[in-house]
Amino acid sequence: MLSSSDFASASWELVVRVDHPNEEEQKDITLRVSGDLHIGGVMLKLVEQINIAQDWSDFALWWEQKHCWLLKTHWTLDKCGVQADAKLLFTPQHKMLRLRLPNVKTVRLRVSFSAVVFKAVSDICKTLNIRRSEELSLLKPPGDYFKKKKKKDKNNKEPIIEDILNLESSPIISGPPVSPGLYSKTMTPTYDPVNGTPASSTMTWFSDSPLTEQNCNILAFSQPPQSPEALADMYQSRSLVDKAKLNAGWLDSSRSLMEQGIQEDEQLLLRFKYYTFFDLNPKYDAVRINQLYEQARWAIVLEEIDCTEEEMLIFAALQYHISKLSSSAEIQDFTNESEVDEVEAALSNLEVTLEGAKADNTLEDITDIPQLADNLKLFRPKKLILKAFKQYWFVFKDTSIAYFKNKELEQGEPVEKLNLRGCEVVPDVNVAGRKFGIKLLIPVADGMNEVYLRCDHENQYAQWMAACILASKGKTMADSSYQPEVLNILSFLRMKNRNSTSPVTSSLENMDINPECFVSPRCAKKHKSKQLAARILEAHQNVSQMSLVEAKLRFIQAWQSLPEFGLTYYLVRFKGSKKDDILGVSYNRLIRIDAATGIPITTWRFTNMKQWNVNWEIRQVAIEFDQNVSIAFTCLSADCKVVHEYIGGYIFLSTRSKDQNETLDEDLFHKLTGGQE
């Protein structure tokens, strides 16, 4: 039998601070505990001692010194290592957070501070009706990011709160996300519980979402364009090194918000982090398509991504068109745009195939890989030599280009054979100047081999460009995506092809919106307002027939076709190098870029990657590729975990397939991005 003094020596006092939502200040409560008491028992004792009747189910213990949650309620204090000096906080797991969305709107909602960020983002996206949450993440911007905005707001009488969409009552509860009846895996529209009518499929994709139809409109429709003054206030010319610093703020997906020092009601950015947009469907993705369009729009208007002036005008014309359609009251619902039932569509497709007609997606004969052969001009940049293009006979076969002095020599030895697998393909086009060029950066042992090709006309360019893009990914022209790629390039060129004979002047007076709202401040400075308006309206002639969702998708597509699209930059120091370089991470490759000139030096494809890991002691990422190529670098502008997660995240996203339905293998994500093993 234990005497009472023995028992007293085995027990000790534990001080727990209680974060009570209704009280102004936190209270300390002292409990007498022993090492074999489990966490659940501590919480039970606490609630008994507080003696206030309320729902405590969301509360959990946070250990301040160790910076971790004690969520395993069956573990004892001894097993957790909790002793008398531990500072514990009894606090709600769900707290308010302000999120700036891609459309620069801020939503305030309740988010789990104890779940890992990957799961928290998934819950946020369910609330906001955004599918494919794995493509997004939370970014903590540098300290001065939100300050400019506030300075400007001081002149306005309205408080900043005006711009916040408050979803405070949002029922984001950890555990099973939604009961099976509410979240339909086959994406069939749910029914309104009040009046029994079918809910519109885009608006209530998750029917437990606190978004009312009106709120959803705010997220699914684009905002009116910002004034030129507001744009000028937000605009800063950024070097590659500056862009690299911005990317340091991505939160670690494998740790919770609380573990990463995020405070209650702090403001973070919710952004598309990975640039592979899987299964964009106008029927279910109204909010997702709009937020993607907005992220693309800001990237272009604030020159976060480079584009030519000609491209800037097309983007401006599409924005003008979208803002015109968005402000007209006729468009109430995206779903009207594609009301064809999916089953019907599949049946009609099957009918066409059975009748033996030529279906859209004809499969090529597998044994016969198509090839291109034509006269093109070639130029290799050398120092002190002016650009001189020379004509050769080119043959494109499989994933390589061979060229000969003329057609008659085709059966002999080529002048040179270029293997395009893993190369960079950059458009070099000016439609108005009838210039259709392709710039190829081909990886070789000591860097990049630069080759310029020049085509004679649009059709030739579209065919060769599409073949180069596919070959760079290791695909041939037999791939089913070849023809759509050709058509995509042609339609983009036609948008650029300004129809100067069209009567633009008459509509100039009717142009109701300031043209400087649609282009970057730097571009606006170069042109007079009237001249800019005329050029935007000229470009608008080519897109004026598009529906709203079609125009947004075309904008996203055009953004994707820019040479720098999808590159996220980090400042790194490669092993053995004496100077800093920029590392560009894309969905399928890594690029080493000269920090001073911005010129790519070497490209490595993920498809050739054998393994990658982190040496946590020296914070160095090491990657092995085929053919005994290995690289190692330390990150200077961010933690190496951020870069490691980017690489693993892209590899994880490449494993998605249509038949997965909507489920995600979260364990695989953490395995590929964790870097702990």
XYZ file of C-alpha atoms in Angstrom:
677
model
C 0.000 0.000 0.000
C 1.223 3.493 -0.869
C 1.227 5.977 1.964
C -0.211 9.402 1.233
C 3.283 10.943 1.357
C 4.528 8.480 -1.317
C 1.588 9.400 -3.501
C 2.304 13.074 -3.046
C 5.914 12.601 -4.177
C 4.773 10.784 -7.362
C 2.405 13.588 -8.294
C 3.337 17.131 -9.202
C 1.810 20.437 -10.164
C 1.196 21.351 -13.808
C 0.216 24.895 -14.765
C -2.037 25.192 -17.810
C -3.095 28.508 -19.297
C -6.662 28.514 -20.645
C -7.370 30.505 -23.806
C -11.015 31.217 -23.068
C -12.833 32.801 -26.043
C -15.311 34.792 -23.888
C -12.760 36.147 -21.425
C -10.506 39.112 -22.135
C -7.375 37.575 -20.652
C -6.071 34.038 -20.352
C -6.262 32.345 -16.952
C -3.705 30.013 -15.378
C -5.026 26.845 -13.784
C -2.902 24.579 -11.596
C -3.553 20.821 -11.719
C -2.045 18.075 -9.568
C -1.043 15.283 -11.976
C 1.161 12.201 -12.135
C 3.327 10.990 -15.028
C 1.005 8.097 -15.862
C -2.005 10.390 -16.441
C -2.876 10.555 -20.126
C -3.468 13.795 -22.076
C -7.219 13.151 -22.279
C -7.309 12.885 -18.482
C -5.498 16.230 -18.130
C -8.094 17.881 -20.379
C -10.930 16.289 -18.390
C -9.490 17.596 -15.106
C -9.079 21.034 -16.654
C -12.682 21.257 -17.830
C -13.919 20.101 -14.416
C -11.851 22.768 -12.690
C -12.875 25.568 -15.104
C -16.479 24.552 -14.380
C -18.087 26.471 -17.253
C -20.757 24.662 -19.284
C -19.831 24.961 -22.958
C -18.633 22.811 -25.860
C -14.948 22.098 -25.226
C -14.606 19.503 -28.011
C -12.462 21.742 -30.254
C -9.957 22.542 -27.487
C -6.560 20.841 -27.299
C -3.247 21.287 -25.495
C -0.420 23.257 -27.094
C 3.092 22.887 -25.655
C 4.768 26.265 -26.043
C 8.448 25.383 -25.449
C 8.358 22.376 -27.800
C 6.153 24.206 -30.276
C 3.850 21.236 -30.786
C 0.269 20.059 -30.217
C -0.462 17.217 -27.797
C -3.175 15.619 -29.933
C -2.581 11.946 -29.003
C -4.987 11.959 -26.054
C -4.173 8.344 -25.063
C -0.469 9.116 -24.522
C 0.642 9.638 -20.921
C 2.484 12.737 -19.742
C 5.630 10.591 -19.272
C 5.429 9.328 -22.853
C 5.057 12.888 -24.173
C 7.917 14.042 -21.956
C 5.770 16.641 -20.175
C 7.190 17.660 -16.768
C 6.434 20.339 -14.197
C 8.280 23.064 -16.128
C 6.122 22.578 -19.264
C 4.076 25.591 -20.354
C 0.824 24.261 -21.770
C -1.963 26.260 -23.382
C -5.525 24.909 -23.579
C -6.774 26.555 -26.761
C -9.253 25.998 -29.639
C -7.776 24.145 -32.623
C -9.856 26.171 -35.094
C -9.119 29.891 -35.208
C -9.932 32.752 -37.546
C -7.587 33.467 -40.449
C -7.710 36.118 -43.160
C -6.846 34.903 -46.630
C -6.099 37.165 -49.594
C -7.332 35.230 -52.645
C -5.854 35.494 -56.149
C -8.606 38.000 -57.050
C -7.261 40.302 -54.272
C -10.436 39.766 -52.239
C -9.907 38.874 -48.571
C -12.014 36.176 -46.918
C -12.070 35.646 -43.173
C -12.829 32.109 -42.094
C -12.236 29.543 -39.378
C -9.277 27.267 -40.099
C -7.664 24.370 -38.260
C -4.410 25.524 -36.635
C -3.630 21.952 -35.523
C -4.002 20.025 -38.823
C -1.065 19.977 -41.251
C -1.265 22.774 -43.845
C -2.016 20.281 -46.659
C -5.213 19.254 -44.815
C -6.061 22.830 -43.738
C -5.860 24.020 -47.385
C -8.090 21.114 -48.415
C -10.719 22.248 -45.872
C -10.397 25.897 -46.972
C -10.954 24.893 -50.616
C -14.045 22.885 -49.660
C -15.435 26.017 -48.012
C -14.638 28.201 -51.027
C -15.889 25.656 -53.600
C -12.481 25.153 -55.210
C -11.721 21.658 -56.520
C -8.193 20.190 -56.648
C -6.939 21.786 -53.428
C -3.554 20.081 -53.869
C -2.660 22.733 -56.488
C -2.962 25.546 -53.931
C -1.137 26.455 -50.761
C -0.639 29.272 -48.274
C 2.061 31.877 -48.734
C 3.284 34.191 -45.990
C 4.407 37.315 -47.870
C 7.279 39.582 -46.744
C 6.439 42.002 -43.920
C 5.717 45.078 -46.075
C 3.424 43.252 -48.519
C 0.078 44.493 -47.186
C 1.300 47.932 -46.047
C 1.041 49.758 -49.377
C -2.601 48.858 -49.671
C -3.344 50.253 -46.219
C -1.521 53.527 -46.890
C -3.746 54.116 -49.865
C -6.833 53.286 -47.841
C -6.048 56.074 -45.360
C -7.216 58.610 -47.955
C -10.527 56.755 -48.229
C -13.040 57.257 -45.469
C -14.064 53.570 -45.565
C -12.378 51.200 -43.154
C -10.321 48.344 -44.607
C -12.803 45.808 -43.191
C -15.176 46.736 -46.032
C -13.282 44.521 -48.452
C -13.408 41.381 -46.289
C -15.851 38.585 -47.038
C -16.616 37.168 -43.599
C -17.342 33.440 -43.485
C -16.986 33.232 -39.720
C -19.743 30.666 -39.314
C -18.050 28.268 -41.732
C -18.355 24.744 -40.332
C -14.843 23.500 -40.997
C -14.475 20.614 -38.581
C -11.554 18.231 -38.601
C -12.287 14.539 -39.052
C -14.268 13.166 -42.006
C -14.645 16.220 -44.251
C -18.270 15.851 -45.262
C -20.847 13.146 -44.846
C -21.074 10.989 -48.001
C -24.560 12.227 -48.803
C -23.368 15.834 -49.066
C -20.208 15.446 -51.089
C -21.004 13.557 -54.232
C -17.994 11.853 -55.782
C -19.666 11.646 -59.171
C -20.201 15.404 -58.998
C -23.971 15.199 -59.431
C -25.631 18.418 -58.333
C -27.037 18.248 -54.805
C -30.523 19.356 -53.804
C -31.500 22.400 -51.832
C -32.653 21.098 -48.419
C -35.169 23.934 -48.018
C -37.219 23.836 -51.207
C -36.015 20.588 -52.790
C -34.918 22.141 -56.097
C -31.621 20.925 -57.618
C -28.843 23.271 -56.565
C -26.761 24.691 -59.406
C -23.785 22.382 -59.776
C -21.097 25.056 -59.723
C -22.455 27.060 -56.866
C -22.794 24.328 -54.270
C -20.254 21.737 -55.179
C -19.974 20.976 -51.479
C -23.403 21.585 -50.065
C -22.070 22.169 -46.561
C -20.128 25.173 -47.800
C -21.137 28.374 -45.985
C -20.945 30.217 -49.293
C -24.325 31.536 -50.242
C -25.017 32.065 -53.928
C -24.193 35.760 -53.531
C -20.847 35.070 -51.840
C -20.033 32.473 -54.446
C -20.653 35.048 -57.162
C -18.052 37.261 -55.535
C -15.501 34.453 -55.872
C -16.685 33.135 -59.253
C -16.979 36.471 -61.074
C -14.019 38.659 -61.816
C -13.632 41.929 -59.972
C -13.878 45.231 -61.869
C -10.405 46.325 -63.061
C -8.286 48.392 -60.664
C -7.648 52.052 -61.367
C -4.288 52.928 -63.019
C -3.279 54.672 -59.750
C -3.913 51.513 -57.731
C -1.927 49.501 -60.283
C 0.969 51.947 -60.138
C 0.887 51.669 -56.348
C 1.131 47.856 -56.490
C 3.609 47.671 -59.356
C 7.317 47.157 -58.682
C 9.860 46.126 -61.218
C 11.235 42.840 -59.883
C 14.495 41.151 -60.732
C 14.852 37.369 -60.644
C 16.476 37.704 -57.213
C 13.458 39.700 -55.918
C 11.080 37.056 -57.283
C 13.155 34.399 -55.556
C 12.714 36.181 -52.209
C 8.917 36.289 -52.613
C 8.816 32.504 -53.005
C 10.481 31.968 -49.644
C 7.167 32.379 -47.838
C 5.411 29.143 -48.856
C 4.313 27.349 -45.702
C 5.477 23.803 -44.960
C 2.597 21.487 -45.973
C 3.624 18.820 -43.455
C 3.345 21.040 -40.353
C 0.429 22.912 -38.796
C -0.145 26.690 -38.919
C 0.507 26.991 -35.166
C 3.849 25.163 -35.499
C 4.897 27.696 -38.140
C 4.189 30.688 -35.900
C 1.002 31.828 -37.660
C -1.113 33.980 -35.321
C -4.886 34.077 -35.056
C -6.442 36.516 -37.571
C -3.139 36.879 -39.426
C -3.337 37.590 -43.156
C -1.903 35.025 -45.596
C -2.134 34.588 -49.359
C -4.039 31.627 -50.801
C -2.431 30.972 -54.186
C -2.104 28.337 -56.890
C 1.349 27.039 -56.036
C 1.755 24.206 -58.544
C 1.217 25.153 -62.176
C -0.429 21.939 -63.363
C -4.177 22.500 -63.513
C -5.841 19.118 -63.647
C -9.278 18.607 -65.164
C -10.528 22.212 -65.456
C -14.253 21.837 -66.028
C -16.528 24.885 -66.534
C -19.458 22.928 -65.104
C -17.946 22.486 -61.641
C -15.030 24.936 -61.530
C -16.599 28.413 -61.683
C -14.646 29.634 -58.641
C -11.449 27.764 -59.531
C -11.375 29.050 -63.137
C -12.051 32.607 -62.004
C -9.365 32.558 -59.296
C -6.883 31.061 -61.789
C -7.771 33.766 -64.306
C -7.269 36.418 -61.611
C -3.882 34.995 -60.590
C -2.822 35.014 -64.252
C -4.189 38.542 -64.772
C -2.230 39.994 -61.862
C 0.917 38.139 -62.877
C 0.725 39.812 -66.301
C -0.440 43.303 -65.279
C 2.198 43.533 -62.526
C 4.831 42.005 -64.843
C 5.575 39.082 -62.546
C 5.914 37.159 -65.802
C 7.390 38.631 -69.000
C 5.461 38.912 -72.227
C 5.863 40.911 -75.443
C 3.871 44.080 -76.068
C 1.810 42.252 -78.685
C 0.889 39.594 -76.111
C 0.151 42.268 -73.497
C -2.462 43.757 -75.867
C -4.168 40.369 -76.329
C -4.298 39.876 -72.582
C -5.711 43.418 -72.314
C -8.369 42.671 -74.957
C -9.416 39.488 -73.147
C -9.587 41.350 -69.823
C -11.673 44.097 -71.410
C -14.015 41.460 -72.868
C -14.293 39.587 -69.542
C -14.945 42.762 -67.538
C -17.617 43.823 -70.060
C -19.383 40.458 -69.839
C -19.022 40.285 -66.046
C -20.615 43.674 -65.547
C -23.607 42.837 -67.756
C -26.394 41.343 -65.703
C -27.384 38.746 -68.324
C -24.819 36.229 -67.125
C -26.156 34.717 -63.965
C -24.841 31.205 -64.033
C -21.831 29.542 -65.568
C -23.635 26.232 -65.827
C -25.783 27.420 -68.748
C -22.659 27.460 -70.870
C -22.238 23.726 -70.858
C -25.548 22.142 -70.003
C -24.960 19.108 -72.231
C -25.332 16.113 -70.001
C -22.055 14.188 -69.725
C -23.755 10.837 -70.352
C -25.362 12.250 -73.508
C -22.010 13.576 -74.686
C -20.351 10.214 -74.084
C -23.169 8.399 -75.949
C -23.012 10.706 -78.966
C -19.235 10.269 -79.056
C -19.693 6.505 -78.977
C -22.319 6.781 -81.753
C -19.884 8.647 -83.993
C -17.199 6.031 -83.386
C -19.581 3.127 -84.076
C -20.823 4.701 -87.304
C -17.230 4.658 -88.448
C -17.072 8.409 -88.883
C -13.842 10.207 -88.122
C -14.045 10.982 -84.410
C -12.249 14.060 -83.074
C -9.614 12.173 -81.186
C -8.483 9.823 -83.911
C -5.668 7.618 -82.735
C -2.749 7.502 -85.101
C -1.561 4.170 -86.387
C 0.907 3.259 -83.626
C 3.469 1.803 -86.036
C 3.535 4.906 -88.211
C 4.976 7.912 -86.372
C 4.307 11.033 -88.465
C 7.212 13.220 -89.469
C 7.648 16.783 -90.740
C 9.991 17.762 -93.562
C 10.354 21.306 -94.914
C 12.678 24.185 -95.717
C 13.360 26.316 -92.638
C 15.972 28.897 -91.786
C 18.495 28.338 -89.005
C 20.741 30.626 -87.014
C 23.247 29.912 -84.218
C 24.229 32.917 -82.092
C 27.978 33.514 -82.037
C 29.775 36.506 -80.624
C 30.471 39.422 -82.991
C 28.272 37.967 -85.747
C 25.015 39.637 -86.737
C 21.884 37.485 -86.958
C 22.162 35.718 -90.310
C 19.616 32.978 -91.006
C 20.609 30.274 -93.479
C 18.143 27.946 -95.211
C 18.361 24.159 -94.768
C 16.135 21.140 -95.415
C 14.779 19.993 -92.031
C 13.350 16.591 -91.108
C 11.551 16.156 -87.762
C 11.291 12.519 -86.708
C 10.504 11.003 -83.289
C 11.904 13.569 -80.852
C 14.793 14.934 -82.920
C 15.457 17.306 -85.814
C 18.043 16.581 -88.505
C 18.949 19.173 -91.112
C 20.637 18.880 -94.528
C 22.055 21.377 -97.019
C 19.157 20.601 -99.371
C 16.326 18.105 -99.964
C 18.370 15.926 -102.340
C 20.884 15.074 -99.574
C 18.199 13.818 -97.181
C 19.276 10.175 -97.474
C 22.876 11.011 -96.575
C 24.519 12.242 -93.390
C 22.845 15.354 -91.890
C 24.772 18.548 -91.140
C 23.644 18.064 -87.551
C 21.050 16.171 -85.550
C 19.397 17.932 -82.593
C 17.849 15.770 -79.879
C 15.049 17.846 -78.338
C 14.238 15.667 -75.337
C 14.550 17.891 -72.256
C 15.186 21.100 -74.215
C 13.629 24.537 -73.614
C 11.263 25.706 -76.371
C 10.691 29.478 -76.495
C 8.392 31.208 -79.019
C 10.034 34.098 -80.890
C 7.026 35.551 -82.686
C 5.831 38.916 -83.929
C 2.649 38.380 -85.948
C 2.402 41.990 -87.143
C 5.997 41.811 -88.404
C 5.356 38.334 -89.970
C 8.132 36.837 -87.860
C 7.581 33.224 -86.777
C 10.612 32.004 -84.870
C 11.343 29.132 -82.480
C 14.208 29.384 -80.018
C 15.587 26.036 -78.810
C 17.841 25.738 -75.766
C 19.243 22.215 -75.955
C 21.001 20.812 -72.863
C 24.578 19.660 -73.483
C 27.253 18.544 -71.009
C 28.631 22.040 -70.386
C 25.388 24.057 -70.462
C 22.901 25.023 -73.167
C 23.161 24.885 -76.932
C 21.157 27.786 -78.449
C 19.496 27.365 -81.855
C 17.009 29.635 -83.632
C 14.611 28.336 -86.318
C 12.570 30.642 -88.548
C 9.336 29.521 -90.272
C 7.713 31.145 -93.308
C 4.073 31.283 -92.215
C 1.631 30.561 -89.374
C 0.686 26.984 -90.309
C 4.283 25.867 -90.686
C 5.165 27.529 -87.379
C 2.233 25.893 -85.524
C 3.173 22.396 -86.765
C 6.885 22.691 -85.958
C 6.325 24.505 -82.665
C 3.838 21.847 -81.476
C 6.267 19.083 -82.510
C 9.108 20.787 -80.583
C 6.972 21.232 -77.445
C 5.969 17.554 -77.481
C 9.518 16.378 -78.225
C 10.851 18.408 -75.274
C 8.524 16.318 -73.066
C 9.707 13.109 -74.722
C 6.543 12.665 -76.844
C 6.289 12.188 -80.615
C 3.769 13.582 -83.106
C 1.848 10.293 -82.830
C 0.690 11.477 -79.393
C -3.006 12.433 -79.244
C -2.124 15.891 -77.897
C -0.258 16.917 -81.094
C -3.260 18.112 -83.163
C -4.889 20.045 -80.256
C -1.505 21.710 -79.596
C -1.277 22.809 -83.272
C -4.817 24.230 -83.143
C -4.112 25.938 -79.844
C -1.021 27.682 -81.266
C -2.926 28.720 -84.407
C -5.840 30.173 -82.431
C -3.419 32.144 -80.253
C -1.673 33.510 -83.383
C -5.030 34.514 -84.860
C -5.848 36.442 -81.695
C -2.587 38.320 -82.212
C -3.367 38.961 -85.859
C -4.921 42.399 -85.601
C -7.559 43.139 -88.160
C -6.641 46.732 -88.952
C -9.423 47.237 -91.500
C -12.144 46.800 -88.861
C -14.027 49.984 -87.926
C -12.445 50.593 -84.535
C -12.684 54.365 -84.431
C -16.474 54.429 -84.094
C -16.326 52.211 -81.008
C -13.506 54.291 -79.480
C -16.039 56.776 -78.147
C -18.008 53.901 -76.631
C -15.004 52.448 -74.836
C -16.336 52.826 -71.339
C -13.248 51.709 -69.418
C -9.854 53.271 -68.976
C -7.376 51.338 -71.218
C -4.549 51.781 -68.674
C -6.430 49.433 -66.315
C -5.666 46.444 -68.538
C -1.935 46.757 -69.178
C 1.111 47.020 -66.939
C 2.016 50.564 -65.772
C 5.267 50.333 -67.767
C 3.363 49.522 -70.973
C 0.821 52.297 -70.255
C 3.621 54.883 -69.983
C 4.848 54.085 -73.504
C 1.568 54.927 -75.263
C -0.989 57.690 -75.324
C -4.310 56.619 -73.836
C -6.235 56.924 -77.138
C -3.613 54.989 -79.061
C -3.662 52.235 -76.412
C -7.481 52.102 -76.472
C -7.485 51.749 -80.251
C -4.977 48.890 -80.152
C -6.886 47.062 -77.389
C -10.131 47.403 -79.361
C -8.387 46.141 -82.496
C -7.254 43.040 -80.620
C -10.719 42.760 -79.069
C -12.245 42.168 -82.538
C -10.671 38.700 -82.493
C -12.124 37.667 -79.122
C -15.440 39.529 -79.038
C -17.504 36.423 -79.854
C -16.265 34.393 -76.882
C -18.464 33.528 -73.924
C -17.312 34.553 -70.442
C -15.941 31.196 -69.329
C -14.364 30.592 -72.757
C -12.549 33.945 -72.550
C -11.211 33.131 -69.080
C -10.020 29.705 -70.211
C -8.387 31.291 -73.270
C -6.642 33.819 -71.014
C -5.323 30.979 -68.800
C -4.217 29.080 -71.930
C -2.392 32.110 -73.330
C -0.691 32.606 -69.944
C 0.393 28.944 -70.027
C 1.980 29.435 -73.442
C 4.337 32.201 -72.230
C 8.002 31.082 -72.104
C 8.391 31.805 -68.377
C 5.067 30.278 -67.334
C 5.123 28.067 -64.249
C 8.685 28.862 -63.205
C 9.257 29.477 -59.507
C 12.632 30.990 -58.691
C 15.021 30.409 -55.779
C 18.451 31.828 -55.074
C 20.878 28.915 -54.582
C 24.583 28.124 -54.450
C 25.532 24.987 -56.381
C 28.132 22.689 -54.864
C 31.551 23.581 -56.259
C 30.385 26.983 -57.555
C 31.845 30.285 -56.346
C 28.816 32.427 -57.215
C 25.072 32.384 -56.563
C 22.686 31.145 -59.229
C 18.927 31.150 -59.675
C 17.147 27.795 -59.663
C 13.893 27.732 -61.644
C 11.491 24.956 -60.599
C 8.806 23.990 -63.118
C 6.225 21.183 -63.332
C 8.589 18.963 -65.335
C 12.114 20.312 -64.956
C 14.718 22.256 -62.987
C 16.652 25.072 -64.668
C 19.916 26.633 -63.565
C 19.817 30.314 -64.521
C 22.584 32.903 -64.431
C 21.509 35.371 -61.716
C 23.101 38.376 -63.465
C 21.880 37.841 -67.046
C 18.772 35.670 -66.563
C 20.042 33.251 -69.244
C 19.373 29.516 -68.657
C 22.584 27.506 -68.254
C 21.391 23.897 -67.794
C 18.073 22.049 -67.657
C 17.365 18.794 -65.840
C 14.118 16.878 -66.445
C 12.181 15.201 -63.637
C 11.702 12.183 -65.913
C 15.478 11.558 -65.752
C 15.568 11.901 -61.955
C 16.536 8.807 -59.977
C 16.369 10.161 -56.434
C 16.545 13.338 -54.399
C 17.146 13.970 -50.733
C 18.213 16.567 -48.184
C 21.234 16.634 -45.910
C 19.509 18.405 -43.006
C 22.758 19.156 -41.156
C 24.207 21.305 -43.917
C 20.747 22.113 -45.434
C 21.779 20.833 -48.850
C 19.482 19.326 -51.508
C 21.133 16.553 -53.553
C 19.602 15.111 -56.744
C 20.733 12.175 -58.884
C 19.792 11.845 -62.557
C 20.353 9.176 -65.204
C 23.784 8.800 -66.824
C 25.595 9.465 -63.519
C 24.621 13.141 -63.449
C 24.243 14.475 -59.922
C 23.801 17.994 -58.558
C 23.720 19.474 -55.055
C 22.855 22.973 -53.894
C 22.107 24.986 -50.766
C 19.203 27.467 -50.776
C 19.974 31.076 -49.946
C 16.590 32.783 -50.389
C 14.443 30.163 -48.618
C 14.631 27.093 -46.421
C 15.747 24.029 -48.376
C 12.511 22.265 -47.287
C 10.519 24.737 -49.429
C 12.429 23.789 -52.599
C 12.401 20.104 -51.705
C 8.622 20.225 -51.257
C 8.205 21.942 -54.640
C 10.040 19.140 -56.441
C 8.217 16.386 -54.542
C 4.888 18.175 -54.985
C 5.210 18.291 -58.774
C 6.127 14.603 -58.871
C 3.099 13.856 -56.667
C 0.785 15.846 -58.993
C 2.051 13.940 -62.027
C 0.622 10.730 -60.467
C -2.983 11.995 -60.602
C -5.386 10.318 -62.993
C -9.044 10.761 -63.955
C -10.147 7.440 -62.478
C -9.019 8.461 -58.990
C -12.310 10.325 -58.593
C -11.673 13.068 -56.085
C -9.634 11.153 -53.513
C -6.005 12.036 -52.894
C -3.238 9.885 -51.494
C -2.161 12.277 -48.740
C 0.408 9.805 -47.370
C 2.156 9.681 -50.754
C 2.265 13.497 -50.842
C 3.998 13.643 -47.446
C 6.339 10.812 -48.426
C 7.433 12.661 -51.578
C 7.658 16.126 -50.006
C 8.712 15.394 -46.422
C 12.411 14.775 -47.028
C 12.695 13.222 -43.580
C 13.585 9.727 -44.793
